[in-house]
Amino acid sequence: MSLKLTELKCDYRRNPIGIDSIAPVFSWIIESNKKNVMQASYKIVVKQGDNIVWDSGKIESEQSAFVAYAGTPLISMTEYEWNIIVFDNTGEYAMGMGTFETALMNREDWTAKWVEPIQKPAFIEPPRISMELGFCNVDVDDIKMEPAQMIRREFFLKKPIEKARVYATAHGIYFLELNGNRVGNIKLAPGHTSYYAYLEYQTYDITKDLHQGKNAIGMVIGDGWYRGKVGISGQSCQYGDKVAGLFQIEVEYKDGTRETIISDEACTSQAGPIDYADLYVGQRYDANKEQIGFSKAGFPEKGWKPVDVKNYGYEVLRAEYGDPVRVVDIIKPLRVWTTPKGEIMIDAGQVLAGHVRMRVQGEKGAKVVLEHTEVLDTEGNYLCNIIGSFVNQTDTYILKGEGIEVFEPEFTFHGFRYIRVTGYPGMPTVDDFDILVIASDMEKTGEFVCSDERLNQLQHNIFWSLKSNMISIPTDCPQREKAGWTGDAQIIAPTACYNMDALAFFKRWLRIVAKDQTEDGQIPNIVPYLKAYRPDGIVPNNTDCSAGWGDVAVIMPWSMYEVYGDETILSDNYEMMKKWIDYIRYTAEHEMPKEYKGEMTPERREWNKYLWNTNFHFGDWLTPSVSFDFETGDVDMIQSAFKTMDIIPSVFYAYSTDIMKKTAKVLKNEMDEMYYSDLHAKVTDAFIKEYVDENGYIATKLQGIYVLALQMRLVPEELRSNMFNKLLEMIAANGGKLDTGFLSVPFLLDVLKDEGNAKAAYDMLFVDECPSWLYEVKMGATTIWEAWQAILPDGTPTSVSYNHYAFGCVGDWMYRNIAGIDKAESGYKKAKIKPLMDRRITSATGSFKTPYGILRNEWKQEDGMMTVKTNVPCNTTADIYLPQDNGTYKVEYVGSGSYEFSYPYVV
Ligand code: BGC
């Protein structure tokens, strides 16, 4: 027997504790050393103790991922065991077993009370914005911030303990200690969220941390996104001005009896050593104020105060979903050196998101200041290049003077590569610092290597920008805004999924997107939708949304469905998706642009109902020729919005209705499918009538607009080649360089390739003059930049972010076309292996862990021979396109297994 089941997952995790899904989903991977193995049937039995709560019966189906539980309702705080037996098409069978444990499924399960330390409310910082370079250099001591709060409670456990859990969350970000020990290794819990609408609690297994007798629990709460300063304008108190905590300990004694210990009036509180902890400004820690042993029983509560018990309720509480934030890498700095200005700097060797762990020894009261930045100036000195307010990224440590002290500012994180160190006693060495990289702790699922080192570096840069911007939610950048810009997320999602198992991560975020959708269906530009970004805030917007950003509501579930084949992401989000289209439809029908070029005939008025062409939109954001001056490095971001926002919204109206049509089909909703097909046809028709002339040209002559029109098929078929040739002309006129903004760049290489011009696609990829991907690589980038010319050709740094993943969306294209790893059916049930050949690349290897297992492809052309080695996971099939030297392909249709093909091939 060679059949094996591996990686049994429930709700996307292995043996999870603390889930609250009503119908958790089960997935398993089948392995076998036979070829052409498919699942013939499965049977799942879920048990609670000896009771069977669900028996699926024998199901003849190939579904081996995301099978939803359909038994009797799950009970809170209960461990379940699931057993599965799978039969394959060769007559073999295999069995597997997993567990899952529920958290607090009902509001009534919460007996804990919200406790709020007695504290000074945080200062409500008004919005400020300055585009001046280095504005963040406002002295941290002049910024009004409040200390982190500590809460403690002692309790007595009467009997020996069998099992114990604690469920906890906060208004702010928190960590827990029990009897002097840190609980778990999650960072920034409960994560970035719309606190008033969706607040997760974490579940920790604390069986080993407790004992019979006296115990104590401690909680430390920092500002986090709740009351800290956020975004580009540095506004504070987005959700409240006081931090608070909530925890509930559930103990099961060995004799089967239970006991619950909760946060309540018995808690006391005190401000501790963390003078302030802000995600943007940084953290200051005064070791002299430490409350040593505060989470141990018997701690003398000198100066500790009672807490306020608050009625904040439990309505919005949900169990943690997806992978939490953790330290995912620990890096040794590359070097410590003295700059020309005589300052001490540390180089992490990599632009990243995280913070340090510093070891220091010195006199009591000595102050070490750490200032983080991504770039140096041209002389090699520290440079604060970030625009925006209160983005100091400065951590301060005040020594207590007792031996070696360790500082780890875990209530903040920064986007950086370099750190300026001031006040360190003596000269620090690389051994005094660890660089802790933080990210949502997702499994890495992709590998990409090819014969061109520059492209490998590009993939490296993409991966690091992904890591740095997948910290609890998808963000734009980890230093300036740390905000959930919806456009950036939809642009990068397919690439993100090649790199990490991001399904639950994005599902979690989509829950918040749905909560933040406005009454009239708008999907905000950033989610969580901070007050600081609302129309009366800093964004020049009269609505809450923008085309290509709000469309995340439709594009993201579809992208996830395509990669993972998980239908629940479509069904869970369907209402939100429909409501978004309703909003566009209503706006298109009821609003007319104030100014019209040309005559407004009755016919034109009619088709205008299907054009979305009013209000502010970011457009094809950061279109190089419109937004950048490549000589001076000047950036005028908003110009690309003004230049393209009349036409871009209708493109996305068409794109999103097309996705809705396909979604309705998957969900077997025929009426909706008809409705969206009809709407899509009308929008396409209106677009062509309004914007495409009889030659197939569009008046806005920008590469991005042409790319989008071609990709979304917004051109009559007979004029397609004209439009494409115009695009090639524009590219040639631009010296072969790209001129696409955020929304069009994901499709640029596909459009070039799909029109049969693989060479044009590769030519574009291989450009290394600015703007291009390889320009960044050439200039030494270790991440993806927000703007192509972030470092000017003469080496001058500019004031944009060095860690913005959006333009890294080319990663998806590289996996699909260079490594040749693509899907022929959603979720890779059937794979398409089809490398796109170019003489500049002689070999490539790519692998991607699909929901069915690892799909791998390796090809090499050498000495007139081509070798292709492919591994196809069980329960899937693949169409392997073997490239021939005449430019065609020979297709092999295979089942699971490992294959090798070798044949003459002349470049
Ligand atoms: C962000 C983006 C975002 C954009 C909106 C910027 O400040 O960093 O990446 O999508 O604003 O156009």
Coordinates of N, CA and C in Angstrom, one line a residue, residues 325-510:
V325 N 0.4 37.0 13.8 CA 1.7 37.6 13.6 C 2.7 37.0 14.6
R326 N 3.9 36.6 14.1 CA 4.9 36.1 14.9 C 6.2 36.7 14.4
V327 N 7.3 36.4 15.2 CA 8.6 36.6 14.6 C 8.9 35.5 13.7
V328 N 9.1 35.8 12.4 CA 9.2 34.8 11.4 C 10.7 34.5 11.0
D329 N 11.6 35.5 11.3 CA 13.0 35.3 11.0 C 13.8 36.1 12.0
I330 N 14.9 35.6 12.3 CA 15.9 36.4 13.1 C 17.1 36.6 12.3
I331 N 17.5 37.9 12.1 CA 18.6 38.1 11.2 C 19.8 38.7 12.0
K332 N 21.0 38.3 11.8 CA 22.2 38.9 12.3 C 22.5 40.1 11.5
P333 N 22.7 41.3 12.0 CA 23.1 42.4 11.2 C 24.3 42.1 10.3
L334 N 24.3 42.8 9.2 CA 25.5 42.6 8.3 C 26.7 43.3 8.9
R335 N 26.5 44.5 9.4 CA 27.6 45.3 9.9 C 27.2 46.4 10.8
V336 N 28.1 46.8 11.7 CA 27.9 48.0 12.5 C 29.0 49.0 12.0
W337 N 28.7 50.2 11.7 CA 29.8 51.1 11.2 C 29.6 52.5 11.6
T338 N 30.6 53.3 11.4 CA 30.5 54.7 11.7 C 30.4 55.5 10.4
T339 N 29.3 56.3 10.3 CA 29.1 57.0 9.0 C 30.0 58.2 8.9
P340 N 30.1 58.8 7.7 CA 30.9 60.0 7.5 C 30.6 61.1 8.6
K341 N 29.4 61.2 9.0 CA 29.0 62.2 10.0 C 29.4 61.8 11.4
G342 N 30.0 60.6 11.5 CA 30.5 60.1 12.8 C 29.4 59.4 13.7
E343 N 28.3 59.0 13.0 CA 27.2 58.4 13.7 C 27.3 56.9 13.6
I344 N 26.8 56.2 14.6 CA 26.9 54.7 14.6 C 25.6 54.2 13.9
M345 N 25.9 53.3 13.0 CA 24.7 52.7 12.2 C 24.8 51.2 12.2
I346 N 23.7 50.6 12.1 CA 23.6 49.1 11.9 C 22.9 48.9 10.6
D347 N 23.4 47.9 9.9 CA 22.8 47.5 8.6 C 22.3 46.1 8.7
A348 N 21.0 46.0 8.5 CA 20.4 44.6 8.6 C 20.6 43.8 7.3
G349 N 21.1 44.5 6.3 CA 21.4 43.8 5.0 C 20.1 43.6 4.2
Q350 N 19.0 44.0 4.7 CA 17.7 43.7 4.0 C 16.7 44.7 4.4
V351 N 15.9 45.3 3.5 CA 14.8 46.1 3.9 C 13.7 45.2 4.4
L352 N 13.1 45.5 5.5 CA 12.2 44.5 6.2 C 11.2 45.3 7.1
A353 N 10.3 44.5 7.7 CA 9.5 45.0 8.8 C 9.7 44.2 10.0
G354 N 9.9 44.9 11.1 CA 10.2 44.3 12.4 C 10.7 45.2 13.4
H355 N 11.5 44.7 14.3 CA 12.2 45.5 15.3 C 13.4 44.8 15.8
V356 N 14.2 45.4 16.7 CA 15.4 44.8 17.1 C 15.2 44.1 18.5
R357 N 16.2 43.3 18.8 CA 16.4 42.8 20.1 C 17.8 43.3 20.4
M358 N 17.9 44.1 21.4 CA 19.3 44.7 21.7 C 19.8 44.3 23.1
R359 N 21.0 43.9 23.1 CA 21.7 43.6 24.4 C 22.6 44.8 24.8
V360 N 22.5 45.2 26.0 CA 23.2 46.4 26.3 C 23.6 46.4 27.8
Q361 N 24.8 46.9 28.1 CA 25.2 47.0 29.5 C 25.7 48.4 29.8
G362 N 25.3 49.0 30.9 CA 25.8 50.4 31.1 C 25.2 50.9 32.4
E363 N 25.4 52.2 32.5 CA 25.0 52.8 33.8 C 23.5 53.0 33.8
K364 N 23.0 53.0 35.0 CA 21.5 53.3 35.3 C 21.2 54.7 34.7
G365 N 20.1 54.8 34.0 CA 19.7 56.1 33.4 C 20.3 56.4 32.1
A366 N 21.3 55.6 31.6 CA 21.8 55.8 30.3 C 20.7 55.6 29.2
K367 N 20.7 56.4 28.2 CA 19.6 56.3 27.2 C 20.1 55.9 25.8
V368 N 19.6 54.8 25.3 CA 20.0 54.4 23.9 C 18.8 54.7 23.0
V369 N 19.1 55.4 21.9 CA 18.0 55.7 20.9 C 18.3 55.0 19.6
L370 N 17.3 54.4 19.1 CA 17.4 53.6 17.8 C 16.5 54.2 16.8
E371 N 17.0 54.8 15.7 CA 16.2 55.4 14.7 C 16.3 54.5 13.4
H372 N 15.1 54.2 12.9 CA 15.1 53.2 11.8 C 14.8 53.9 10.4
T373 N 15.5 53.5 9.4 CA 15.3 54.0 8.1 C 15.6 52.9 7.0
E374 N 15.0 53.1 5.8 CA 15.3 52.2 4.8 C 16.4 52.6 3.9
V375 N 16.8 53.8 3.9 CA 17.9 54.3 3.0 C 18.8 55.2 3.6
L376 N 20.0 55.3 3.0 CA 21.0 56.3 3.5 C 21.0 57.4 2.5
D377 N 21.6 58.6 2.9 CA 21.8 59.6 1.9 C 23.0 59.3 1.0
T378 N 23.3 60.2 0.0 CA 24.3 59.8 -1.0 C 25.7 59.7 -0.4
E379 N 25.9 60.3 0.8 CA 27.2 60.2 1.5 C 27.3 58.9 2.3
G380 N 26.1 58.3 2.5 CA 26.1 57.1 3.4 C 25.8 57.4 4.8
N381 N 25.1 58.5 5.0 CA 24.6 58.9 6.4 C 23.2 58.5 6.6
Y382 N 22.8 58.5 7.8 CA 21.4 58.3 8.2 C 20.5 59.3 7.4
L383 N 19.4 58.9 6.9 CA 18.4 59.8 6.3 C 17.0 59.4 6.7
C384 N 16.3 60.4 7.2 CA 14.9 60.2 7.4 C 14.1 60.6 6.2
N385 N 13.7 59.7 5.4 CA 13.1 60.0 4.1 C 11.6 59.9 4.0
I386 N 11.0 59.6 5.1 CA 9.5 59.3 5.0 C 8.7 60.6 5.1
I387 N 7.7 60.7 4.3 CA 6.8 61.8 4.4 C 5.7 61.4 5.4
G388 N 4.9 62.3 5.9 CA 3.9 62.0 6.8 C 4.2 62.4 8.2
S389 N 3.3 62.2 9.1 CA 3.4 62.7 10.5 C 3.7 61.6 11.5
F390 N 4.6 61.9 12.4 CA 4.8 61.0 13.5 C 5.3 59.6 13.1
V391 N 6.0 59.5 12.0 CA 6.5 58.3 11.6 C 8.0 58.2 12.0
N392 N 8.3 58.6 13.2 CA 9.6 58.6 13.7 C 10.4 57.3 13.6
Q393 N 9.7 56.2 13.9 CA 10.3 54.9 13.9 C 11.5 54.9 14.8
T394 N 11.3 55.5 16.0 CA 12.4 55.6 17.0 C 12.1 54.9 18.3
D395 N 13.0 54.0 18.6 CA 12.8 53.3 19.9 C 13.9 53.8 20.9
T396 N 13.4 53.9 22.1 CA 14.3 54.4 23.2 C 14.4 53.4 24.3
Y397 N 15.6 53.2 24.8 CA 15.7 52.3 26.0 C 16.5 53.0 27.1
I398 N 15.9 53.1 28.3 CA 16.6 53.7 29.4 C 17.1 52.6 30.4
L399 N 18.4 52.5 30.6 CA 19.0 51.4 31.3 C 18.7 51.5 32.8
K400 N 18.6 50.3 33.4 CA 18.5 50.2 34.9 C 19.9 50.0 35.5
G401 N 20.8 49.7 34.7 CA 22.2 49.5 35.2 C 22.5 48.2 35.9
E402 N 21.8 47.1 35.5 CA 22.0 45.9 36.2 C 22.4 44.8 35.2
G403 N 23.7 44.7 35.0 CA 24.2 43.6 34.1 C 23.8 43.8 32.6
I404 N 23.7 42.6 31.9 CA 23.3 42.7 30.5 C 21.7 42.9 30.5
E405 N 21.3 43.9 29.8 CA 19.9 44.2 29.7 C 19.4 43.9 28.3
V406 N 18.2 43.4 28.1 CA 17.7 43.1 26.8 C 16.5 43.9 26.5
F407 N 16.5 44.6 25.3 CA 15.4 45.4 25.0 C 14.8 44.9 23.7
E408 N 13.5 44.7 23.7 CA 12.7 44.2 22.5 C 11.4 45.0 22.4
P409 N 11.4 46.0 21.7 CA 10.1 46.9 21.6 C 9.0 46.2 20.8
E410 N 8.3 45.3 21.5 CA 7.4 44.5 20.7 C 6.0 45.1 20.5
F411 N 5.8 46.2 21.0 CA 4.5 46.9 20.7 C 4.6 47.8 19.5
T412 N 5.7 47.7 18.8 CA 5.8 48.5 17.6 C 6.6 47.7 16.5
F413 N 6.5 48.2 15.3 CA 7.4 47.6 14.3 C 7.7 48.7 13.3
H414 N 8.8 48.5 12.6 CA 9.2 49.6 11.7 C 9.6 49.0 10.3
G415 N 9.6 49.8 9.3 CA 10.0 49.4 8.0 C 11.5 50.0 7.9
F416 N 12.4 49.1 7.8 CA 13.8 49.6 7.8 C 14.8 48.6 7.2
R417 N 16.0 49.2 7.0 CA 17.2 48.3 6.8 C 18.3 48.8 7.7
Y418 N 18.3 50.1 8.0 CA 19.4 50.7 8.8 C 18.9 51.3 10.1
I419 N 19.7 51.3 11.1 CA 19.3 51.8 12.4 C 20.5 52.8 12.8
R420 N 20.1 54.0 13.2 CA 21.1 54.9 13.8 C 21.1 54.7 15.3
V421 N 22.2 54.4 15.9 CA 22.2 54.1 17.3 C 22.9 55.3 18.0
T422 N 22.2 55.8 19.0 CA 22.8 57.0 19.7 C 22.8 56.6 21.2
G423 N 23.8 56.9 21.9 CA 23.9 56.7 23.3 C 24.2 55.3 23.8
Y424 N 24.6 54.4 22.9 CA 25.0 53.1 23.3 C 26.3 53.1 24.1
P425 N 26.3 52.6 25.3 CA 27.6 52.7 26.0 C 28.7 51.9 25.3
G426 N 29.7 52.5 24.8 CA 30.8 51.9 24.1 C 30.4 51.7 22.6
M427 N 31.1 50.9 21.9 CA 30.8 50.7 20.5 C 30.1 49.3 20.4
P428 N 28.9 49.4 19.9 CA 28.2 48.1 19.8 C 28.7 47.2 18.7
T429 N 28.5 45.9 18.7 CA 28.9 45.0 17.6 C 27.7 44.3 17.1
V430 N 27.9 43.6 16.0 CA 26.7 42.9 15.4 C 26.1 41.9 16.4
D431 N 26.9 41.5 17.3 CA 26.4 40.5 18.3 C 25.4 41.1 19.3
D432 N 25.4 42.4 19.4 CA 24.5 43.1 20.4 C 23.1 43.2 19.8
F433 N 23.0 42.9 18.6 CA 21.6 43.1 18.0 C 21.1 41.9 17.2
D434 N 19.9 41.6 17.4 CA 19.2 40.6 16.5 C 18.1 41.5 15.8
I435 N 17.9 41.2 14.6 CA 16.8 41.8 13.9 C 15.7 40.9 13.8
L436 N 14.6 41.2 14.4 CA 13.4 40.3 14.4 C 12.4 40.7 13.4
V437 N 12.3 39.8 12.4 CA 11.3 40.1 11.3 C 10.0 39.6 11.7
I438 N 9.0 40.5 11.6 CA 7.6 40.0 12.0 C 6.7 40.0 10.7
A439 N 5.8 39.0 10.8 CA 4.8 38.9 9.7 C 3.7 37.9 10.1
S440 N 2.6 37.9 9.4 CA 1.6 36.9 9.7 C 2.3 35.6 9.3
D441 N 2.2 34.6 10.2 CA 3.1 33.4 10.1 C 2.5 32.4 9.1
M442 N 2.5 32.7 7.8 CA 2.0 31.8 6.8 C 3.0 30.9 6.3
E443 N 2.6 29.7 5.9 CA 3.5 28.8 5.3 C 4.0 29.2 4.0
K444 N 5.3 29.1 3.8 CA 5.9 29.5 2.4 C 5.5 28.4 1.5
T445 N 4.9 28.7 0.4 CA 4.4 27.6 -0.5 C 5.0 27.6 -1.9
G446 N 5.9 28.6 -2.2 CA 6.4 28.7 -3.5 C 7.9 28.8 -3.6
E447 N 8.5 28.3 -4.6 CA 10.0 28.4 -4.9 C 10.1 28.8 -6.3
F448 N 11.1 29.7 -6.6 CA 11.3 30.1 -8.0 C 12.8 30.3 -8.1
V449 N 13.4 29.7 -9.1 CA 14.8 29.9 -9.4 C 14.9 29.8 -10.9
C450 N 15.7 30.7 -11.5 CA 15.9 30.6 -13.0 C 17.4 30.9 -13.3
S451 N 17.8 30.8 -14.5 CA 19.2 31.0 -14.9 C 19.6 32.5 -14.8
D452 N 18.7 33.4 -14.6 CA 19.1 34.8 -14.6 C 19.0 35.3 -13.1
E453 N 20.2 35.6 -12.6 CA 20.2 35.9 -11.1 C 19.4 37.2 -10.8
R454 N 19.3 38.1 -11.8 CA 18.6 39.3 -11.5 C 17.1 39.0 -11.3
L455 N 16.6 38.1 -12.1 CA 15.2 37.7 -11.9 C 15.0 37.0 -10.5
N456 N 16.0 36.2 -10.1 CA 15.9 35.6 -8.8 C 15.9 36.6 -7.7
Q457 N 16.7 37.7 -7.9 CA 16.8 38.8 -6.9 C 15.4 39.5 -6.9
L458 N 14.8 39.6 -8.1 CA 13.5 40.3 -8.2 C 12.5 39.5 -7.4
Q459 N 12.5 38.1 -7.5 CA 11.6 37.3 -6.7 C 11.9 37.4 -5.2
H460 N 13.1 37.5 -4.9 CA 13.5 37.7 -3.5 C 12.9 39.0 -3.0
N461 N 13.0 40.1 -3.8 CA 12.5 41.4 -3.4 C 11.0 41.3 -3.2
I462 N 10.3 40.6 -4.1 CA 8.9 40.5 -4.0 C 8.5 39.8 -2.7
F463 N 9.2 38.7 -2.5 CA 8.9 37.9 -1.3 C 9.0 38.7 0.0
W464 N 10.1 39.5 0.0 CA 10.3 40.4 1.2 C 9.3 41.5 1.4
S465 N 8.9 42.0 0.2 CA 7.8 43.1 0.3 C 6.5 42.4 0.7
L466 N 6.3 41.2 0.3 CA 5.1 40.5 0.8 C 5.1 40.3 2.3
K467 N 6.2 39.8 2.7 CA 6.3 39.5 4.2 C 6.1 40.8 5.0
S468 N 6.7 41.8 4.5 CA 6.7 43.1 5.3 C 5.3 43.7 5.3
N469 N 4.5 43.3 4.3 CA 3.2 43.9 4.2 C 2.0 43.0 4.4
M470 N 2.3 41.8 5.0 CA 1.3 40.9 5.4 C 1.4 40.7 6.9
I471 N 1.1 41.8 7.6 CA 1.2 41.8 9.0 C -0.2 42.0 9.5
S472 N -0.8 40.9 9.8 CA -2.2 40.9 10.2 C -3.2 41.3 9.1
I473 N -2.9 42.3 8.4 CA -3.8 42.6 7.2 C -2.8 42.9 6.1
P474 N -3.3 42.9 4.8 CA -2.4 43.4 3.7 C -2.3 44.9 3.8
T475 N -1.0 45.4 3.8 CA -0.8 46.8 3.9 C -0.1 47.3 2.7
D476 N 0.0 48.7 2.5 CA 0.7 49.3 1.4 C 2.2 49.3 1.7
C477 N 2.6 49.7 2.9 CA 4.0 49.8 3.3 C 4.1 49.7 4.8
P478 N 5.3 49.3 5.3 CA 5.4 49.1 6.7 C 6.0 50.3 7.5
Q479 N 6.3 51.4 6.8 CA 6.9 52.5 7.5 C 6.0 53.7 7.5
R480 N 5.5 54.2 6.4 CA 4.7 55.4 6.3 C 3.3 55.3 6.8
E481 N 2.6 54.3 6.2 CA 1.1 54.3 6.4 C 0.7 53.0 7.1
K482 N 1.3 51.9 6.8 CA 0.9 50.6 7.4 C -0.6 50.4 7.3
A483 N -1.2 50.8 6.1 CA -2.7 50.9 6.0 C -3.2 49.8 5.0
G484 N -4.4 49.4 5.2 CA -5.0 48.3 4.4 C -5.5 48.8 3.1
W485 N -4.7 49.5 2.3 CA -5.1 50.0 1.0 C -5.7 48.8 0.2
T486 N -6.9 48.9 -0.2 CA -7.6 47.8 -0.9 C -7.1 47.6 -2.3
G487 N -6.7 48.6 -3.0 CA -6.2 48.5 -4.4 C -4.9 47.6 -4.3
D488 N -4.0 48.0 -3.5 CA -2.7 47.3 -3.4 C -2.9 45.8 -3.2
A489 N -3.9 45.5 -2.3 CA -4.1 44.1 -1.9 C -4.6 43.3 -3.1
Q490 N -5.6 43.9 -3.9 CA -6.1 43.1 -5.0 C -5.0 42.9 -6.1
I491 N -4.1 43.9 -6.2 CA -3.1 43.9 -7.2 C -2.1 42.7 -6.9
I492 N -1.8 42.6 -5.7 CA -0.7 41.7 -5.3 C -1.2 40.3 -5.0
A493 N -2.5 40.1 -4.8 CA -3.0 38.8 -4.2 C -2.6 37.6 -5.0
P494 N -2.7 37.6 -6.4 CA -2.2 36.3 -7.0 C -0.7 36.0 -6.8
T495 N 0.1 37.1 -6.8 CA 1.5 36.9 -6.5 C 1.7 36.4 -5.0
A496 N 1.0 37.0 -4.1 CA 1.1 36.6 -2.7 C 0.8 35.1 -2.6
C497 N -0.2 34.6 -3.3 CA -0.6 33.2 -3.2 C 0.4 32.3 -3.8
Y498 N 1.3 32.7 -4.7 CA 2.4 31.8 -5.2 C 3.4 31.7 -4.1
N499 N 3.5 32.6 -3.2 CA 4.6 32.7 -2.2 C 4.2 32.1 -0.9
M500 N 3.0 32.3 -0.4 CA 2.6 31.8 0.9 C 1.1 31.3 0.9
D501 N 0.8 30.5 1.8 CA -0.5 30.0 1.9 C -1.4 31.1 2.5
A502 N -2.0 31.9 1.7 CA -2.6 33.2 2.1 C -4.1 33.1 2.2
L503 N -4.7 32.0 2.0 CA -6.1 31.9 1.9 C -6.8 32.4 3.1
A504 N -6.4 31.9 4.3 CA -7.1 32.3 5.5 C -6.8 33.7 5.9
F505 N -5.6 34.1 5.5 CA -5.2 35.5 5.8 C -6.1 36.5 5.0
F506 N -6.3 36.2 3.7 CA -7.2 37.1 3.0 C -8.6 36.9 3.3
K507 N -9.0 35.7 3.7 CA -10.4 35.5 4.1 C -10.7 36.3 5.4
R508 N -9.8 36.3 6.3 CA -9.9 37.1 7.5 C -10.1 38.6 7.2
W509 N -9.2 39.1 6.3 CA -9.3 40.5 5.9 C -10.6 40.8 5.2
L510 N -11.1 39.9 4.4 CA -12.3 40.1 3.6 C -13.5 40.2 4.6

